[in-house]
CSV table of C-alpha atoms in Angstrom, one decimal:
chain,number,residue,atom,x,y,z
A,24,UNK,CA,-11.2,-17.5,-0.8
A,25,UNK,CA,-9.0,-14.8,-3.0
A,26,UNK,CA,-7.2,-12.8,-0.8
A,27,UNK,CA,-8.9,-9.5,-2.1
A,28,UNK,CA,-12.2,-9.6,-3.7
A,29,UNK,CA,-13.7,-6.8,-5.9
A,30,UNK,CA,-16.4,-6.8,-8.2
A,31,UNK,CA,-14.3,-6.1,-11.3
A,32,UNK,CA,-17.6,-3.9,-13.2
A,33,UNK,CA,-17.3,-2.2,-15.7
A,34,UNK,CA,-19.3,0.4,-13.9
A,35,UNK,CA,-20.4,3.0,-16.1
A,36,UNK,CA,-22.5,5.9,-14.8
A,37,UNK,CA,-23.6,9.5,-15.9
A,38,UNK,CA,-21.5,12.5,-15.1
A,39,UNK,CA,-22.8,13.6,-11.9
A,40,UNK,CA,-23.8,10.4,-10.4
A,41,UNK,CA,-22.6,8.4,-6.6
A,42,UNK,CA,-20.7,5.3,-7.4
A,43,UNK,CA,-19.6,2.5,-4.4
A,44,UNK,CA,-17.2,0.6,-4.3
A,45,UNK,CA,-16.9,-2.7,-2.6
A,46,UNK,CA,-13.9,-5.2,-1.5
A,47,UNK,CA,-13.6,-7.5,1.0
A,48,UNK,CA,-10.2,-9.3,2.2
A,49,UNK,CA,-9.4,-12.5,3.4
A,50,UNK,CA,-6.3,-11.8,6.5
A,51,UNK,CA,-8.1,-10.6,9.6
A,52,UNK,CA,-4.6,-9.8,10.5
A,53,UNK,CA,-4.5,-7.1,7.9
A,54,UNK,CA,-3.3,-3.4,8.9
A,55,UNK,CA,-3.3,-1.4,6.4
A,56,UNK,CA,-5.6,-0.8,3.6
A,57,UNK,CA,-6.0,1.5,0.4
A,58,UNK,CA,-7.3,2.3,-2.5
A,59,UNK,CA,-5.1,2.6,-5.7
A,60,UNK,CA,-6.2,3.8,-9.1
A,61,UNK,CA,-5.1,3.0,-12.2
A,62,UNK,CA,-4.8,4.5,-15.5
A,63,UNK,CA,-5.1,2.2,-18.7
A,64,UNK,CA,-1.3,0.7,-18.9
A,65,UNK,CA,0.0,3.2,-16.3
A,66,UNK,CA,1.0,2.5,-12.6
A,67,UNK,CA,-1.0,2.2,-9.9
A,68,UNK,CA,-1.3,5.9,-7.8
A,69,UNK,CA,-2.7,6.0,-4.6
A,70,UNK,CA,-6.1,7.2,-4.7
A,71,UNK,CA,-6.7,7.3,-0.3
A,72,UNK,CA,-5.5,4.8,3.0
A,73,UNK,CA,-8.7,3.4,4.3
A,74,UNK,CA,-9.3,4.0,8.2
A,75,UNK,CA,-11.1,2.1,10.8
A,76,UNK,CA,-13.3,5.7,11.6
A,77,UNK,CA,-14.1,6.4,8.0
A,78,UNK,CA,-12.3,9.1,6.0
A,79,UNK,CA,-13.1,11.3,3.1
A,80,UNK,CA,-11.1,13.8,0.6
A,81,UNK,CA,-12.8,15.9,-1.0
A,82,UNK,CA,-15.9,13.8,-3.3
A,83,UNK,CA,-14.2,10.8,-2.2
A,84,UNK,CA,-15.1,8.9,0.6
A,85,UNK,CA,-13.6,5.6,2.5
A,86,UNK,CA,-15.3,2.9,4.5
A,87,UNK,CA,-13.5,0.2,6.8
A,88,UNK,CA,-15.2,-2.6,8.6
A,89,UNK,CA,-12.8,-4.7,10.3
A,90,UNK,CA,-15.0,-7.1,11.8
A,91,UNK,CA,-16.5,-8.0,8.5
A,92,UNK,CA,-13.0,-7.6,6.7
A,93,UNK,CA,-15.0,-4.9,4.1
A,94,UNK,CA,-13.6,-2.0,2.3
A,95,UNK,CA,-15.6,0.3,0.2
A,96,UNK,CA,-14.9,3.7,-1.6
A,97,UNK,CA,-17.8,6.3,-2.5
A,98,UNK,CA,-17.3,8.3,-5.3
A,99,UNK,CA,-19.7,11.3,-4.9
A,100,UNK,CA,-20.6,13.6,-8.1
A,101,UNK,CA,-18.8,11.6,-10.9
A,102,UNK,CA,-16.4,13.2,-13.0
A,103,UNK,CA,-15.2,11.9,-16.8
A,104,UNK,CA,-11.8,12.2,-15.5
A,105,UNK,CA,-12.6,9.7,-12.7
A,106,UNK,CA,-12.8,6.5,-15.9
A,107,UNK,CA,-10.0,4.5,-14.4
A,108,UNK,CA,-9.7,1.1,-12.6
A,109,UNK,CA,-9.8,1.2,-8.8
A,110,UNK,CA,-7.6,-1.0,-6.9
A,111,UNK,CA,-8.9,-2.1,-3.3
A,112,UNK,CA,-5.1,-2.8,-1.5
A,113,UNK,CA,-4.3,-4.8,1.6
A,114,UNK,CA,-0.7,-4.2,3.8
A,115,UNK,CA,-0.4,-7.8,4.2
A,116,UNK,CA,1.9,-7.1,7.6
A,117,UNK,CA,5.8,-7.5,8.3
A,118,UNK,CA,7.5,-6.8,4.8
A,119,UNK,CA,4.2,-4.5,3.9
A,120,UNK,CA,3.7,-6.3,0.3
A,121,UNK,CA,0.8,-5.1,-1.0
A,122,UNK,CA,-2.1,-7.1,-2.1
A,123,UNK,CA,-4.4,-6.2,-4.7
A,124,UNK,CA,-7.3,-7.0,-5.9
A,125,UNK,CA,-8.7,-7.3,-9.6
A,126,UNK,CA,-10.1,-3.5,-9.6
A,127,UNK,CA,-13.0,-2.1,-10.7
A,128,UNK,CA,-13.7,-0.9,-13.7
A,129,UNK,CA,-14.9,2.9,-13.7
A,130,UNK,CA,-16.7,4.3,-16.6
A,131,UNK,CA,-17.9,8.0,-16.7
A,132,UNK,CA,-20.0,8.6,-19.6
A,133,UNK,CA,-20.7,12.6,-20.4
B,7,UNK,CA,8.0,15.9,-5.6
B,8,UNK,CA,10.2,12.7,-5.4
B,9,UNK,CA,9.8,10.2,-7.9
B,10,UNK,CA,10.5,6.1,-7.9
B,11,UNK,CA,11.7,6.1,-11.9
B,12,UNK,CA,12.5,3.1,-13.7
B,13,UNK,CA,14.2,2.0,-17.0
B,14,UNK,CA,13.8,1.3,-19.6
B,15,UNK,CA,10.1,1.9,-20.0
B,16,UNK,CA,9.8,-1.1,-23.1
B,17,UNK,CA,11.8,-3.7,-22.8
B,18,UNK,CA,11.7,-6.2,-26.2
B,19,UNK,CA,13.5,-9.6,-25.7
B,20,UNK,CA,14.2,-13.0,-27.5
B,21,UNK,CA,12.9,-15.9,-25.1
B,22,UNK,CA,15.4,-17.9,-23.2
B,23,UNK,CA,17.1,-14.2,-23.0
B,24,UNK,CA,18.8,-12.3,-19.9
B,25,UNK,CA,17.0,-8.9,-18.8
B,26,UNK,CA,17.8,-6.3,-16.2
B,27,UNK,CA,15.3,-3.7,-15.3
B,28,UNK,CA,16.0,-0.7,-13.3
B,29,UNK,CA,14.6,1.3,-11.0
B,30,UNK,CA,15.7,4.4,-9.2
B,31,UNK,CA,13.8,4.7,-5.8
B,32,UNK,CA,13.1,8.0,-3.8
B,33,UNK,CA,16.1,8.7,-1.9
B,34,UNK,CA,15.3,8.4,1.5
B,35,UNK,CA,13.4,5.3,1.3
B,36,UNK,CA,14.5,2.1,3.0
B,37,UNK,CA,12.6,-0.6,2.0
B,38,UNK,CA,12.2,-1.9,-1.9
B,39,UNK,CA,9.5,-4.2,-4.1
B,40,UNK,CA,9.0,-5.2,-7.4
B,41,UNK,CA,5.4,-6.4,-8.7
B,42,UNK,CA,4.4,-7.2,-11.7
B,43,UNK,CA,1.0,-7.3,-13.9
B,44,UNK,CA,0.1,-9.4,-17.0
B,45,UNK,CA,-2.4,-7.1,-19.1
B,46,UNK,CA,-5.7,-8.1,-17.9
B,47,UNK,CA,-5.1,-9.4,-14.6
B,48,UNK,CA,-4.0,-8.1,-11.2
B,49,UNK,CA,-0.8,-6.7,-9.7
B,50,UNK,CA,1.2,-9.3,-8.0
B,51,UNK,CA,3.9,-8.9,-5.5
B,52,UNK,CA,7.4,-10.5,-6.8
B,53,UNK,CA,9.3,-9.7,-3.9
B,54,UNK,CA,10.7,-7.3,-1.1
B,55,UNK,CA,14.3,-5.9,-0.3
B,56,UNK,CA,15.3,-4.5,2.8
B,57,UNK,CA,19.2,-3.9,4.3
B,58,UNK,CA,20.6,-5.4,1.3
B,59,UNK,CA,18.6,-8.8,1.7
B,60,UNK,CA,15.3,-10.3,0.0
B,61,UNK,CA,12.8,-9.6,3.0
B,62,UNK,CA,10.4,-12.0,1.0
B,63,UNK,CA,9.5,-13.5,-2.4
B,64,UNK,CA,6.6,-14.9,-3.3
B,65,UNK,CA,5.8,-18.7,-5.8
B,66,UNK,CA,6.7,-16.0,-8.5
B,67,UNK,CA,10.3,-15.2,-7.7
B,68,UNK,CA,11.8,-18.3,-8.5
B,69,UNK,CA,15.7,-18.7,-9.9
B,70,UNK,CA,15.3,-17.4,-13.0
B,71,UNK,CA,14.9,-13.9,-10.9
B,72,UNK,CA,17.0,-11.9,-8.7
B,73,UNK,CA,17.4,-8.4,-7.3
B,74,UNK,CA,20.5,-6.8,-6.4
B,75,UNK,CA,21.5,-2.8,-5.2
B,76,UNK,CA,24.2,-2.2,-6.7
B,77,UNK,CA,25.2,1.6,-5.2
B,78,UNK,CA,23.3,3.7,-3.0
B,79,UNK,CA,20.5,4.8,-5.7
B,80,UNK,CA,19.8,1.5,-8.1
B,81,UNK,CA,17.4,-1.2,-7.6
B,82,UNK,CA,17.4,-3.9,-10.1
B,83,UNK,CA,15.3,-6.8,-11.4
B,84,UNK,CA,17.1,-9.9,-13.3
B,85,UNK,CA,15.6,-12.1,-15.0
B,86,UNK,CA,18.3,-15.0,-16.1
B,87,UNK,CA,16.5,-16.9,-18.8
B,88,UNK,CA,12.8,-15.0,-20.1
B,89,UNK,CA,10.0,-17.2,-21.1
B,90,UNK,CA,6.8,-16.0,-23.0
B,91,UNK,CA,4.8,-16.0,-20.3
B,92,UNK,CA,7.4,-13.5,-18.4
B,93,UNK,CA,5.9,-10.9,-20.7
B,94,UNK,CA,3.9,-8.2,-18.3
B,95,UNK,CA,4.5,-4.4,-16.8
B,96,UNK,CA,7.1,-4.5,-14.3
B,97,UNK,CA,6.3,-2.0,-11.3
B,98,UNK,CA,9.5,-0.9,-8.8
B,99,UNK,CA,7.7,0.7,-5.5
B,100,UNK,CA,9.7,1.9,-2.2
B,101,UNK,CA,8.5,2.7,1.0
B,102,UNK,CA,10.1,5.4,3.6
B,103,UNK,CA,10.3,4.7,7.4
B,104,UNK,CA,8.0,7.3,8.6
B,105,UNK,CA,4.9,6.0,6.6
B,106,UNK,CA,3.2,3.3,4.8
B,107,UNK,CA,2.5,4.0,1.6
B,108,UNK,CA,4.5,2.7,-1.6
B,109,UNK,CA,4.8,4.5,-4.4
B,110,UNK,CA,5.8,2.4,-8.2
B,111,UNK,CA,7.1,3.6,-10.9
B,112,UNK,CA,5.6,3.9,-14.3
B,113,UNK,CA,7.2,0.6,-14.9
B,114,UNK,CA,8.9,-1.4,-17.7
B,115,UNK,CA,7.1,-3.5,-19.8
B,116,UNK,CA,8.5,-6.2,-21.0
B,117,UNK,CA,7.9,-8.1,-24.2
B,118,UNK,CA,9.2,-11.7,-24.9
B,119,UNK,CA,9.1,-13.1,-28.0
């Protein structure tokens, strides 16, 4: 099993529509999670951390479910300048070295 | 707000080649990675630096790479002898005490021909 799974896409959606997200992970002994997004050839930037009670900022909301090692993201009232790849991340414990997966392809068509 | 900034941004070397990329992390921070990402696939961890020692390297980091502080502000990547396949982006991330998240640099991509 890959240590974090995503569906790589490409999603591509109307302006204006909800997009999810989904990951899941293979280290139940994982603390930390994120989501990362990523610009065509630029660095990864940190989109949100991912929390056991759910979180949101702003249109963006994050899921965590430990028990079933899941991630997701929800991406409410789409944006074009939300196009980019999102990376689901995974603090894999004593050195925190992140673990990524392939991303997801976001497409936002006007 | 603080930046992790690295040099140079391209990188275009002959294989079998010695390269040194830099990487300037935020100044408070403590602990120190490089990763790195072949166009097309995923970001993969190379390998952690904490109090002047490799906290951990993964299958990638073999002897052809090192990483070394130099002074109190540099963090640098070696690779001895490049191969082809060696040929990716280059991302230099740190991490402060009083939080979790890493933040890379725009990275150096490195060509080997």
């Amino acid at each position: 099993r890959k240590e974090v799974e995503q569906d790589p896409g490409p999603f591509n959606v109307p302006e204006g529509a909800t997009v999810a997200f989904n990951c899941t992970y293979s280290n139940s002994a994982s603390q930390s999670f994120f989501w990362y997004r990523q610009d065509c050839r630029k660095e990864p930037k940190l989109l949100m951390s991912v929390y056991s009670s759910g979180n949101e900022d702003g249109r963006f909301t994050a899921q965590l479910n430990r028990a079933s090692q899941y991630i997701s993201l929800l991406i409410r009232d789409s944006k074009l300048s939300d196009s980019a790849t999102y990376l689901c991340v995974v603090n894999d414990g004593a050195t925190n070295k992140l673990i990524f997966g392939t991303g997801t392809l976001l497409a936002v068509q006007p | 707000e603080p930046e992790v900034t690295q040099t140079p941004s391209h990188q275009v070397t002959q294989m079998g080649q010695e390269v040194i990329l830099r990487c300037v992390p935020i100044s408070n921070h403590l602990y120190f990675y490089w990763y790195r990402q072949i166009l097309g696939q995923k970001v993969e961890f190379l390998v952690s630096f904490y109090n002047n020692e490799i906290s951990e390297k993964s299958e990638i980091f073999d002897d052809q790479f090192s990483v070394e502080r130099p002074d109190g502000s540099n963090f640098t990547l070696k690779i001895r002898s490049t191969k082809l396949e060696d040929s990716a982006m280059y991302f230099c991330a740190s991490i402060g005490t009083a939080e979790n998240i890493q933040y890379f640099g725009a990275g150096t991509r490195l060509s080997v021909l």
